[in-house]
CSV table of C-alpha atoms and ligand atoms in Angstrom, one decimal:
chain,number,residue,atom,x,y,z
A,103,UNK,CA,-26.4,-20.3,-12.9
A,104,UNK,CA,-24.8,-23.1,-10.9
A,105,UNK,CA,-21.3,-22.4,-9.8
A,106,UNK,CA,-19.2,-25.2,-11.2
A,107,UNK,CA,-16.8,-25.5,-8.3
A,108,UNK,CA,-19.5,-25.7,-5.7
A,109,UNK,CA,-18.9,-28.6,-3.4
A,110,UNK,CA,-20.7,-28.0,-0.3
A,111,UNK,CA,-23.1,-29.2,2.3
A,112,UNK,CA,-23.0,-32.3,4.5
A,113,UNK,CA,-22.7,-34.7,1.5
A,114,UNK,CA,-19.5,-33.0,0.4
A,115,UNK,CA,-18.2,-33.0,4.0
A,116,UNK,CA,-18.9,-36.7,4.3
A,117,UNK,CA,-17.3,-37.5,0.9
A,118,UNK,CA,-14.2,-35.5,1.8
A,119,UNK,CA,-14.1,-37.0,5.2
A,120,UNK,CA,-14.0,-40.5,3.6
A,121,UNK,CA,-11.0,-39.6,1.5
A,122,UNK,CA,-9.3,-37.8,4.3
A,123,UNK,CA,-9.9,-40.3,7.1
A,124,UNK,CA,-7.4,-42.7,5.6
A,125,UNK,CA,-4.9,-40.2,4.4
A,126,UNK,CA,-4.4,-37.5,7.0
A,127,UNK,CA,-5.5,-39.1,10.2
A,128,UNK,CA,-2.1,-38.9,11.8
A,129,UNK,CA,-1.3,-35.4,10.6
A,130,UNK,CA,-4.6,-34.0,11.7
A,131,UNK,CA,-5.5,-35.9,14.8
A,132,UNK,CA,-4.7,-32.8,16.8
A,133,UNK,CA,-8.2,-31.5,17.2
A,134,UNK,CA,-6.9,-29.8,20.4
A,135,UNK,CA,-4.9,-27.6,18.1
A,136,UNK,CA,-8.1,-26.7,16.3
A,137,UNK,CA,-9.7,-25.8,19.5
A,138,UNK,CA,-6.7,-23.7,20.2
A,139,UNK,CA,-7.1,-22.0,16.9
A,140,UNK,CA,-10.8,-21.5,17.6
A,141,UNK,CA,-10.2,-19.7,20.9
A,142,UNK,CA,-7.1,-17.6,20.4
A,143,UNK,CA,-7.7,-13.9,19.8
A,144,UNK,CA,-5.3,-12.3,17.4
A,145,UNK,CA,-4.8,-11.2,13.8
A,146,UNK,CA,-4.7,-14.8,12.6
A,147,UNK,CA,-7.7,-15.6,14.7
A,148,UNK,CA,-9.6,-12.7,13.0
A,149,UNK,CA,-8.8,-14.3,9.6
A,150,UNK,CA,-9.8,-17.7,10.9
A,151,UNK,CA,-13.1,-16.4,12.2
A,152,UNK,CA,-14.0,-15.2,8.6
A,153,UNK,CA,-12.7,-18.5,7.2
A,154,UNK,CA,-14.8,-20.5,9.7
A,155,UNK,CA,-18.0,-18.7,8.5
A,156,UNK,CA,-17.3,-20.2,5.1
A,157,UNK,CA,-16.2,-23.5,6.5
A,158,UNK,CA,-19.5,-23.7,8.4
A,159,UNK,CA,-21.3,-23.4,5.0
A,160,UNK,CA,-19.2,-26.1,3.5
A,161,UNK,CA,-19.4,-28.4,6.4
A,162,UNK,CA,-16.0,-30.0,5.9
A,163,UNK,CA,-14.8,-32.5,8.4
A,164,UNK,CA,-12.9,-31.1,11.4
A,165,UNK,CA,-9.6,-32.8,10.2
A,166,UNK,CA,-9.8,-31.0,6.9
A,167,UNK,CA,-10.6,-27.7,8.6
A,168,UNK,CA,-7.5,-28.1,10.8
A,169,UNK,CA,-5.4,-28.8,7.7
A,170,UNK,CA,-6.7,-25.7,6.0
A,171,UNK,CA,-6.3,-23.4,9.0
A,172,UNK,CA,-2.7,-24.5,9.9
A,173,UNK,CA,0.4,-23.1,8.2
A,174,UNK,CA,2.8,-25.6,6.7
A,175,UNK,CA,5.9,-23.9,7.9
A,176,UNK,CA,6.8,-20.9,10.1
A,177,UNK,CA,10.4,-19.6,10.1
A,178,UNK,CA,11.7,-17.0,12.5
A,179,UNK,CA,15.2,-15.6,12.2
A,180,UNK,CA,17.3,-12.8,13.7
A,181,UNK,CA,19.1,-10.5,11.3
A,182,UNK,CA,22.2,-9.1,12.8
A,183,UNK,CA,23.1,-5.8,11.1
A,184,UNK,CA,26.0,-3.5,11.7
A,185,UNK,CA,24.6,0.0,11.4
A,186,UNK,CA,26.3,3.0,9.8
A,187,UNK,CA,27.5,4.2,13.3
A,188,UNK,CA,29.2,0.9,14.0
A,189,UNK,CA,26.4,-0.3,16.5
A,190,UNK,CA,25.0,-3.8,16.1
A,191,UNK,CA,21.2,-4.1,15.7
A,192,UNK,CA,19.2,-7.3,15.7
A,193,UNK,CA,15.9,-7.5,13.8
A,194,UNK,CA,13.3,-10.2,14.1
A,195,UNK,CA,12.2,-11.6,10.7
A,196,UNK,CA,9.6,-14.2,9.7
A,197,UNK,CA,8.5,-16.2,6.7
A,198,UNK,CA,5.3,-18.2,7.0
A,199,UNK,CA,4.3,-20.6,4.3
A,200,UNK,CA,0.6,-21.4,4.7
A,201,UNK,CA,-0.4,-23.7,1.9
A,202,UNK,CA,1.0,-24.8,-1.4
A,203,UNK,CA,-1.6,-27.2,-2.7
A,204,UNK,CA,-2.3,-25.0,-5.8
A,205,UNK,CA,1.3,-24.0,-6.6
A,206,UNK,CA,4.4,-22.4,-5.1
A,207,UNK,CA,4.0,-20.3,-2.0
A,208,UNK,CA,3.5,-16.6,-2.8
A,209,UNK,CA,3.3,-13.5,-0.7
A,210,UNK,CA,4.7,-10.2,0.2
A,211,UNK,CA,7.4,-9.0,2.5
A,212,UNK,CA,6.5,-6.3,5.0
A,213,UNK,CA,8.8,-4.0,6.9
A,214,UNK,CA,6.9,-2.5,9.9
A,215,UNK,CA,7.5,-1.9,13.6
A,216,UNK,CA,4.3,-3.8,14.4
A,217,UNK,CA,5.1,-7.0,12.5
A,218,UNK,CA,5.1,-10.1,14.5
A,219,UNK,CA,4.7,-13.8,13.8
A,220,UNK,CA,1.0,-13.7,14.4
A,221,UNK,CA,0.5,-10.9,11.9
A,222,UNK,CA,2.6,-12.7,9.3
A,223,UNK,CA,0.7,-15.9,9.9
A,224,UNK,CA,-2.6,-14.2,9.3
A,225,UNK,CA,-1.3,-12.5,6.1
A,226,UNK,CA,0.1,-15.8,4.8
A,227,UNK,CA,-3.3,-17.4,5.2
A,228,UNK,CA,-5.0,-14.5,3.4
A,229,UNK,CA,-2.6,-15.1,0.5
A,230,UNK,CA,-3.7,-18.7,0.2
A,231,UNK,CA,-7.3,-17.6,-0.2
A,232,UNK,CA,-6.4,-14.7,-2.4
A,233,UNK,CA,-4.4,-16.6,-5.0
A,234,UNK,CA,-7.3,-19.1,-5.0
A,235,UNK,CA,-10.0,-16.4,-5.5
A,236,UNK,CA,-7.9,-14.9,-8.3
A,237,UNK,CA,-7.4,-18.4,-9.7
A,238,UNK,CA,-3.7,-18.1,-10.2
A,239,UNK,CA,-1.5,-21.1,-9.7
A,240,UNK,CA,0.1,-20.2,-6.4
A,241,UNK,CA,-0.3,-21.0,-2.7
A,242,UNK,CA,0.0,-18.5,0.1
A,243,UNK,CA,2.9,-17.2,2.2
A,244,UNK,CA,4.0,-13.9,3.9
A,245,UNK,CA,7.2,-12.4,5.3
A,246,UNK,CA,8.0,-9.6,7.6
A,247,UNK,CA,10.7,-7.8,9.5
A,248,UNK,CA,10.0,-6.0,12.7
A,249,UNK,CA,11.6,-2.7,11.8
A,250,UNK,CA,10.7,1.0,11.3
A,251,UNK,CA,12.4,1.5,7.9
A,252,UNK,CA,12.2,5.2,8.3
A,253,UNK,CA,14.8,5.0,11.0
A,254,UNK,CA,17.3,3.1,8.8
A,255,UNK,CA,19.6,4.6,6.1
A,256,UNK,CA,19.3,3.2,2.6
A,257,UNK,CA,22.6,1.4,3.2
A,258,UNK,CA,21.3,-0.2,6.4
A,259,UNK,CA,18.1,-1.2,4.7
A,260,UNK,CA,20.0,-2.9,1.9
A,261,UNK,CA,22.2,-4.7,4.4
A,262,UNK,CA,19.2,-5.9,6.4
A,263,UNK,CA,17.4,-7.1,3.2
A,264,UNK,CA,20.5,-9.0,2.0
A,265,UNK,CA,20.8,-10.6,5.5
A,266,UNK,CA,17.2,-11.7,5.2
A,267,UNK,CA,17.8,-13.4,1.9
A,268,UNK,CA,20.8,-15.3,3.3
A,269,UNK,CA,18.7,-16.4,6.3
A,270,UNK,CA,15.7,-17.7,4.3
A,271,UNK,CA,17.2,-18.7,1.0
A,272,UNK,CA,16.8,-22.4,1.6
A,273,UNK,CA,13.0,-22.2,1.8
A,274,UNK,CA,12.4,-19.8,-1.0
A,275,UNK,CA,12.9,-20.2,-4.7
A,276,UNK,CA,11.4,-19.6,-8.2
A,277,UNK,CA,9.3,-22.8,-7.9
A,278,UNK,CA,9.2,-22.9,-4.0
A,279,UNK,CA,8.2,-19.5,-2.5
A,280,UNK,CA,8.2,-16.2,-4.3
A,281,UNK,CA,8.2,-13.0,-2.2
A,282,UNK,CA,6.9,-9.6,-3.4
A,283,UNK,CA,6.5,-6.0,-2.1
A,284,UNK,CA,4.2,-5.1,0.7
A,285,UNK,CA,4.1,-2.3,3.2
A,286,UNK,CA,7.4,-0.4,3.1
A,287,UNK,CA,9.0,-2.7,0.6
A,288,UNK,CA,9.3,-1.5,-3.0
A,289,UNK,CA,10.9,-2.4,-6.3
A,290,UNK,CA,14.3,-1.4,-5.0
A,291,UNK,CA,14.1,-3.8,-2.1
A,292,UNK,CA,13.0,-6.5,-4.5
A,293,UNK,CA,16.0,-5.8,-6.7
A,294,UNK,CA,18.4,-6.3,-3.8
A,295,UNK,CA,16.5,-9.5,-2.9
A,296,UNK,CA,16.9,-10.9,-6.5
A,297,UNK,CA,20.5,-9.9,-6.6
A,298,UNK,CA,21.5,-11.5,-3.3
A,299,UNK,CA,19.6,-14.7,-4.0
A,300,UNK,CA,21.2,-15.0,-7.4
A,301,UNK,CA,24.7,-14.8,-5.8
A,302,UNK,CA,23.9,-18.1,-4.0
A,303,UNK,CA,21.6,-19.9,-6.5
A,304,UNK,CA,22.5,-18.4,-9.9
A,305,UNK,CA,20.5,-16.0,-12.0
A,306,UNK,CA,17.0,-16.2,-10.6
A,307,UNK,CA,14.8,-13.2,-11.6
A,308,UNK,CA,11.7,-15.3,-10.9
A,309,UNK,CA,12.5,-15.7,-7.2
A,310,UNK,CA,10.8,-12.4,-6.4
A,311,UNK,CA,8.2,-10.2,-8.1
A,312,UNK,CA,7.6,-6.5,-8.0
A,313,UNK,CA,11.1,-5.8,-9.3
A,314,UNK,CA,12.0,-2.6,-11.2
A,315,UNK,CA,10.9,-2.8,-14.9
A,316,UNK,CA,14.6,-2.4,-15.9
A,317,UNK,CA,15.5,-5.4,-13.8
A,318,UNK,CA,13.1,-8.1,-15.0
A,319,UNK,CA,10.0,-6.4,-13.5
A,320,UNK,CA,6.7,-6.2,-15.3
A,321,UNK,CA,5.1,-3.2,-16.9
A,322,UNK,CA,2.0,-2.4,-15.0
A,323,UNK,CA,3.1,-4.1,-11.7
A,324,UNK,CA,3.5,-0.9,-9.7
A,325,UNK,CA,-0.1,0.2,-10.4
A,326,UNK,CA,-1.6,-3.3,-10.4
A,327,UNK,CA,-3.1,-3.4,-6.9
A,328,UNK,CA,-4.7,0.1,-7.2
A,329,UNK,CA,-5.8,-0.7,-10.8
A,330,UNK,CA,-7.3,-4.1,-9.7
A,331,UNK,CA,-9.1,-2.2,-6.9
A,332,UNK,CA,-10.6,0.1,-9.5
A,333,UNK,CA,-11.8,-2.8,-11.7
A,334,UNK,CA,-13.2,-4.5,-8.6
A,335,UNK,CA,-15.2,-1.3,-7.7
A,336,UNK,CA,-16.5,-1.1,-11.3
A,337,UNK,CA,-17.8,-4.7,-11.1
A,338,UNK,CA,-19.3,-4.1,-7.7
A,339,UNK,CA,-21.1,-0.9,-8.7
A,340,UNK,CA,-22.5,-2.7,-11.8
A,341,UNK,CA,-23.7,-5.6,-9.6
A,342,UNK,CA,-25.3,-3.3,-7.1
A,343,UNK,CA,-26.8,-1.1,-9.8
A,344,UNK,CA,-25.0,1.9,-8.2
A,345,UNK,CA,-23.9,3.4,-11.5
A,346,UNK,CA,-20.5,4.2,-12.9
A,347,UNK,CA,-17.1,4.9,-11.4
A,348,UNK,CA,-17.5,8.6,-12.4
A,349,UNK,CA,-20.7,9.0,-10.4
A,350,UNK,CA,-19.3,8.2,-7.0
A,351,UNK,CA,-17.5,10.0,-4.1
A,352,UNK,CA,-14.5,8.2,-2.7
A,353,UNK,CA,-12.6,8.4,0.5
A,354,UNK,CA,-9.2,6.6,0.8
A,355,UNK,CA,-7.2,5.8,3.9
A,356,UNK,CA,-3.5,5.4,2.9
A,357,UNK,CA,-1.7,7.2,0.1
A,358,UNK,CA,1.1,4.8,-0.6
A,359,UNK,CA,1.4,2.4,-3.5
A,360,UNK,CA,-2.2,1.1,-3.4
A,361,UNK,CA,-4.0,4.2,-2.1
A,362,UNK,CA,-2.3,6.6,-4.5
A,363,UNK,CA,-2.8,4.4,-7.6
A,364,UNK,CA,-6.4,3.7,-6.7
A,365,UNK,CA,-7.0,7.5,-6.2
A,366,UNK,CA,-5.3,8.3,-9.5
A,367,UNK,CA,-7.2,5.8,-11.6
A,368,UNK,CA,-10.6,6.6,-10.0
A,369,UNK,CA,-9.9,10.3,-10.5
A,370,UNK,CA,-8.9,9.6,-14.2
A,371,UNK,CA,-12.2,7.7,-14.5
A,372,UNK,CA,-14.0,10.9,-13.5
A,373,UNK,CA,-14.7,9.9,-9.9
A,374,UNK,CA,-14.5,12.4,-7.0
A,375,UNK,CA,-11.9,11.5,-4.4
A,376,UNK,CA,-13.1,13.8,-1.6
A,377,UNK,CA,-10.7,12.8,1.1
A,378,UNK,CA,-7.4,10.9,1.6
A,379,UNK,CA,-5.1,10.3,4.5
A,380,UNK,CA,-1.7,8.9,5.3
A,381,UNK,CA,0.1,8.0,8.5
A,382,UNK,CA,0.7,11.7,9.3
A,383,UNK,CA,-2.5,13.5,8.2
A,384,UNK,CA,-5.5,13.9,6.0
A,385,UNK,CA,-6.9,16.3,3.4
A,386,UNK,CA,-10.3,16.8,1.9
A,387,UNK,CA,-12.1,18.7,-0.8
A,388,UNK,CA,-15.9,18.1,-1.3
A,389,UNK,CA,-15.5,19.0,-5.0
A,390,UNK,CA,-12.9,16.3,-5.5
A,391,UNK,CA,-9.1,16.5,-4.9
A,392,UNK,CA,-6.9,17.0,-8.0
A,393,UNK,CA,-5.1,13.7,-7.5
A,394,UNK,CA,-2.4,14.5,-10.1
A,395,UNK,CA,-1.5,17.6,-8.3
A,396,UNK,CA,-1.7,15.9,-4.9
A,397,UNK,CA,0.7,13.2,-6.0
A,398,UNK,CA,3.2,15.8,-7.3
A,399,UNK,CA,2.8,17.6,-3.9
A,400,UNK,CA,3.5,14.5,-1.9
A,401,UNK,CA,6.4,13.4,-4.3
A,402,UNK,CA,8.0,16.8,-3.5
A,403,UNK,CA,8.3,15.6,0.1
A,404,UNK,CA,5.5,17.9,1.4
A,405,UNK,CA,3.0,16.8,4.0
A,406,UNK,CA,-0.3,15.5,2.5
A,407,UNK,CA,-2.3,17.6,4.9
A,408,UNK,CA,-0.7,20.8,3.6
A,409,UNK,CA,-1.9,20.3,0.0
A,410,UNK,CA,-3.1,23.7,-1.2
A,411,UNK,CA,-5.9,22.1,-3.3
A,412,UNK,CA,-7.8,21.0,-0.1
A,413,UNK,CA,-8.3,21.5,3.6
A,414,UNK,CA,-6.7,19.6,6.3
A,415,UNK,CA,-8.8,17.3,8.5
A,416,UNK,CA,-7.9,15.0,11.4
A,417,UNK,CA,-6.6,11.7,10.0
A,418,UNK,CA,-8.7,10.0,12.7
A,419,UNK,CA,-11.8,11.2,10.9
A,420,UNK,CA,-11.0,9.8,7.5
A,421,UNK,CA,-13.0,6.6,7.8
A,422,UNK,CA,-16.1,8.5,8.9
A,423,UNK,CA,-15.9,11.1,6.2
A,424,UNK,CA,-19.1,10.9,4.1
A,425,UNK,CA,-18.8,9.2,0.7
A,426,UNK,CA,-20.2,6.5,-1.5
A,427,UNK,CA,-17.2,4.2,-1.5
A,428,UNK,CA,-14.8,4.0,1.4
A,429,UNK,CA,-11.4,2.4,0.5
A,430,UNK,CA,-9.1,1.5,3.5
A,431,UNK,CA,-5.7,1.1,1.8
A,432,UNK,CA,-3.3,1.3,4.7
A,433,UNK,CA,-3.1,-1.1,7.6
A,434,UNK,CA,-5.1,-3.9,9.2
A,435,UNK,CA,-7.8,-3.7,12.0
A,436,UNK,CA,-8.9,-0.1,11.4
A,437,UNK,CA,-12.6,-0.8,11.2
A,438,UNK,CA,-13.7,-2.3,14.5
A,439,UNK,CA,-17.2,-2.2,15.9
A,440,UNK,CA,-17.0,1.4,17.0
A,441,UNK,CA,-15.8,2.7,13.7
A,442,UNK,CA,-18.2,0.5,11.8
A,443,UNK,CA,-21.1,2.1,13.6
A,444,UNK,CA,-20.0,5.5,12.5
A,445,UNK,CA,-19.1,5.0,8.8
A,446,UNK,CA,-21.0,7.2,6.3
A,447,UNK,CA,-20.6,5.2,3.1
A,448,UNK,CA,-22.6,2.8,1.0
A,449,UNK,CA,-19.8,0.3,0.4
A,450,UNK,CA,-16.4,-0.6,1.9
A,451,UNK,CA,-13.8,-1.8,-0.5
A,452,UNK,CA,-10.9,-3.4,1.3
A,453,UNK,CA,-7.8,-2.5,-0.6
A,454,UNK,CA,-5.6,-3.1,2.5
A,455,UNK,CA,-5.2,-6.5,4.0
A,456,UNK,CA,-7.5,-7.2,7.0
A,457,UNK,CA,-8.8,-3.6,7.6
A,458,UNK,CA,-12.1,-4.9,9.1
A,459,UNK,CA,-12.3,-6.9,12.3
A,460,UNK,CA,-14.9,-9.6,12.7
A,461,UNK,CA,-16.7,-7.3,15.1
A,462,UNK,CA,-16.6,-4.4,12.7
A,463,UNK,CA,-17.8,-6.7,9.9
A,464,UNK,CA,-20.8,-7.8,12.0
A,465,UNK,CA,-21.8,-4.2,12.5
A,466,UNK,CA,-21.5,-3.4,8.8
A,467,UNK,CA,-23.7,-6.3,8.0
A,468,UNK,CA,-26.3,-5.1,10.4
A,469,UNK,CA,-26.2,-1.7,8.9
A,470,UNK,CA,-26.5,-3.0,5.3
A,471,UNK,CA,-23.1,-1.7,4.2
A,472,UNK,CA,-21.6,-3.9,1.6
A,473,UNK,CA,-18.0,-5.0,2.1
A,474,UNK,CA,-15.9,-6.1,-0.9
A,475,UNK,CA,-13.3,-8.3,0.9
A,476,UNK,CA,-9.5,-7.9,0.7
A,477,UNK,CA,-8.8,-11.4,-0.6
A,478,UNK,CA,-10.5,-10.3,-3.8
A,479,UNK,CA,-10.2,-6.5,-3.9
A,480,UNK,CA,-6.4,-6.3,-3.7
A,481,UNK,CA,-5.8,-9.5,-5.7
A,482,UNK,CA,-4.6,-7.4,-8.6
A,483,UNK,CA,-1.1,-7.1,-7.0
A,484,UNK,CA,-0.5,-10.8,-6.8
A,485,UNK,CA,-2.1,-11.3,-10.2
A,486,UNK,CA,0.4,-9.0,-12.0
A,487,UNK,CA,3.1,-10.6,-9.8
A,488,UNK,CA,2.1,-13.8,-11.4
A,489,UNK,CA,2.3,-12.2,-14.9
A,490,UNK,CA,5.8,-10.9,-14.0
A,491,UNK,CA,6.9,-14.4,-12.9
A,492,UNK,CA,5.5,-15.9,-16.2
A,493,UNK,CA,7.5,-13.2,-18.1
A,494,UNK,CA,10.6,-14.1,-16.1
A,495,UNK,CA,10.2,-17.8,-16.9
A,496,UNK,CA,9.6,-16.9,-20.6
A,497,UNK,CA,12.5,-14.3,-20.7
A,498,UNK,CA,10.0,-12.1,-22.6
A,499,UNK,CA,8.4,-8.8,-21.8
A,500,UNK,CA,4.7,-8.2,-22.3
A,501,UNK,CA,3.3,-4.8,-23.3
A,502,UNK,CA,1.6,-2.7,-20.6
A,503,UNK,CA,-1.8,-2.8,-22.3
A,504,UNK,CA,-1.5,-6.5,-22.5
A,505,UNK,CA,-0.8,-6.7,-18.7
A,506,UNK,CA,-3.7,-4.4,-17.9
A,507,UNK,CA,-6.1,-6.2,-20.2
A,508,UNK,CA,-5.3,-9.6,-18.7
A,509,UNK,CA,-5.6,-8.1,-15.2
A,510,UNK,CA,-9.0,-6.7,-16.0
A,511,UNK,CA,-10.1,-10.1,-17.2
A,512,UNK,CA,-8.9,-11.8,-14.0
A,513,UNK,CA,-10.6,-9.3,-11.8
A,514,UNK,CA,-13.9,-9.5,-13.7
A,515,UNK,CA,-13.9,-13.3,-13.7
A,516,UNK,CA,-13.1,-13.5,-10.0
A,517,UNK,CA,-15.9,-11.1,-9.2
A,518,UNK,CA,-18.3,-13.2,-11.2
A,519,UNK,CA,-17.3,-16.3,-9.3
A,520,UNK,CA,-17.8,-14.7,-5.9
A,521,UNK,CA,-20.9,-12.9,-6.9
A,522,UNK,CA,-22.5,-16.2,-8.0
A,523,UNK,CA,-21.8,-17.8,-4.7
A,524,UNK,CA,-23.0,-14.7,-2.9
A,525,UNK,CA,-26.3,-15.0,-4.7
A,526,UNK,CA,-26.7,-18.8,-4.6
A,527,UNK,CA,-25.8,-19.3,-0.9
A,528,UNK,CA,-27.2,-15.9,0.3
A,529,UNK,CA,-24.0,-15.1,2.1
A,530,UNK,CA,-22.0,-11.9,2.4
A,531,UNK,CA,-19.4,-11.3,-0.3
A,532,UNK,CA,-16.6,-12.0,2.2
A,533,UNK,CA,-18.0,-15.5,3.0
A,534,UNK,CA,-18.6,-16.1,-0.7
A,535,UNK,CA,-14.9,-15.3,-1.5
A,536,UNK,CA,-13.7,-17.7,1.2
A,537,UNK,CA,-16.1,-20.4,-0.1
A,538,UNK,CA,-14.7,-20.0,-3.6
A,539,UNK,CA,-11.2,-20.1,-2.3
A,540,UNK,CA,-11.8,-23.0,0.1
A,541,UNK,CA,-13.3,-25.1,-2.7
A,542,UNK,CA,-10.4,-24.5,-5.0
A,543,UNK,CA,-7.7,-25.2,-2.4
A,544,UNK,CA,-9.5,-28.2,-1.0
A,545,UNK,CA,-10.0,-29.7,-4.4
A,546,UNK,CA,-6.3,-29.4,-5.1
A,547,UNK,CA,-5.4,-30.8,-1.6
A,548,UNK,CA,-7.6,-33.8,-1.9
A,549,UNK,CA,-6.7,-34.6,-5.5
A,550,UNK,CA,-2.9,-34.4,-4.8
A,551,UNK,CA,-3.3,-36.6,-1.8
A,552,UNK,CA,-1.5,-36.7,1.5
A,553,UNK,CA,1.2,-39.4,1.3
B,285,LIG,P1,2.7,1.6,1.3
B,285,LIG,O1,3.8,1.4,2.4
B,285,LIG,O2,3.1,2.0,0.0
B,285,LIG,O3,1.6,2.7,1.8
B,285,LIG,C1,1.0,2.6,3.0
B,285,LIG,C2,0.2,3.9,3.3
B,285,LIG,O4,-0.6,3.8,4.5
B,285,LIG,C3,1.0,5.1,3.4
B,285,LIG,O5,0.4,6.2,2.8
B,285,LIG,C4,1.1,5.3,4.9
B,285,LIG,O6,1.4,6.7,5.3
B,285,LIG,C5,-0.3,4.9,5.3
B,285,LIG,N1,-0.4,4.5,6.7
B,285,LIG,C6,0.5,3.7,7.4
B,285,LIG,N2,0.1,3.6,8.7
B,285,LIG,C7,-1.1,4.3,8.8
B,285,LIG,C8,-2.0,4.5,9.8
B,285,LIG,N3,-1.7,4.0,11.1
B,285,LIG,N4,-3.1,5.3,9.6
B,285,LIG,C9,-3.3,5.8,8.3
B,285,LIG,N5,-2.5,5.6,7.3
B,285,LIG,C10,-1.4,4.8,7.5
B,285,LIG,O7,1.9,0.2,1.4
B,285,LIG,P2,1.0,-0.3,0.2
B,285,LIG,O8,1.8,-1.2,-0.6
B,285,LIG,O9,0.2,0.8,-0.4
B,285,LIG,O10,0.0,-1.3,1.0
B,285,LIG,C11,-1.2,-0.8,1.7
B,285,LIG,C12,-2.0,-1.9,2.0
B,285,LIG,O11,-2.4,-2.7,0.9
B,285,LIG,C13,-1.4,-2.9,3.0
B,285,LIG,O12,-2.4,-3.4,3.9
B,285,LIG,C14,-0.9,-4.0,2.1
B,285,LIG,O13,-0.8,-5.3,2.8
B,285,LIG,C15,-2.0,-4.1,1.1
B,285,LIG,N6,-1.6,-4.6,-0.2
B,285,LIG,C16,-0.6,-4.1,-0.9
B,285,LIG,C17,-0.3,-4.6,-2.2
B,285,LIG,C18,0.8,-4.1,-3.1
B,285,LIG,O14,0.9,-4.5,-4.2
B,285,LIG,N7,1.5,-3.1,-2.6
B,285,LIG,C19,-0.9,-5.8,-2.6
B,285,LIG,C20,-2.0,-6.3,-1.9
B,285,LIG,C21,-2.3,-5.7,-0.6
């Protein structure tokens, strides 16, 4: 079956080059900048390396490549917060808006001590490609604050969040840029965000997604990324003739929103989750962990590794624990070349953003381990964020079954699109996903023009 959005090869490059030459010459003349982008080594460069593999297949002109690789806006601010003890702390915060050709900027907000501009830049770019792969009418953005939220009281966290809103309120908005939860930001943080923004701009529930259900949030949003991951695995298993969800053994790194929901849903589907980890420890049970019990255990404030229904293992060994499906669902960059050489799984399903480095990816390819890429796998989160936004615009709440059914449809359709390119172009699934995304974004860019 021919993939309808396919626009590739030298011909397409030349055609686009013609359109672009007259329109974006001035903006994109900086091919030195492209060279810079080509040679920097960083999180954003990792993302760009993957992107360039797809760009090489599409053979777009260099000017267009530069346009697609470069964020539209990067904002850095300092948040001055008076702490509970009267001390003044200053936190660095960022919002990067990567591309809005297909719709308003969209992307999460991360609170983490390792957040820096480069990190946020890379995550913003991933959002552009993710919203395109999922075919939802958004662009890509990301935000972050360099902070260890565990060291802040709830009151300090709220103050810091409200300061962030005041600092970036002129570049975000219901039709401009719509933040969402990411690592260490949850529905409560989103509610503060919505409230603070509404003080300045009037009632604006659609300015942020991932809000509590009782404060204009969507049913099904909390579980959406984990649920989407489960739908993604189901489609992959089908395509690879690996059988059903219930027939697999799973290992999951990360037991936060994404990891715990994925574990829960895979367990409910009859799968065996044989090991999970979090930042502090890991636990395993070869007969399958009782995820319901484990969630109750962790919710009670007890360490994951002390779960009585399993045995503790070193969290460093989680990725190499034998399984069929390995699901990194924590932080980026955890599967480098060294780890990739030691994995004992059939497929890697990237629920986290950027868990595999380009070097790790190359080793996995050599070893014949299939990787389902992040820009598709965890797209369920932003998809239900989109559903939440639509409900906010409609002032109407959908039923949870409706949300989950629509999510299933989106995940299934997106998989079919990337699988078709994977087969037609004989490229890895990651490259296929970027090809699908690049074609969609480029088509919008070119059609909208550059004046
Ligand atoms: P979270 O904060 O709810 O959970 C993160 C989990 O990772 C926790 O269990 C934490 O203990 C663990 N962790 C942190 N550092 C670790 C380390 N060094 N080693 C092992 N485990 C570690 O975050 P989340 O929302 O579940 O997000 C997880 C990943 O999924 C992130 O990469 C995020 O960008 C991505 N993601 C999240 C969503 C969403 O809707 N929440 C959507 C798309 C992508």
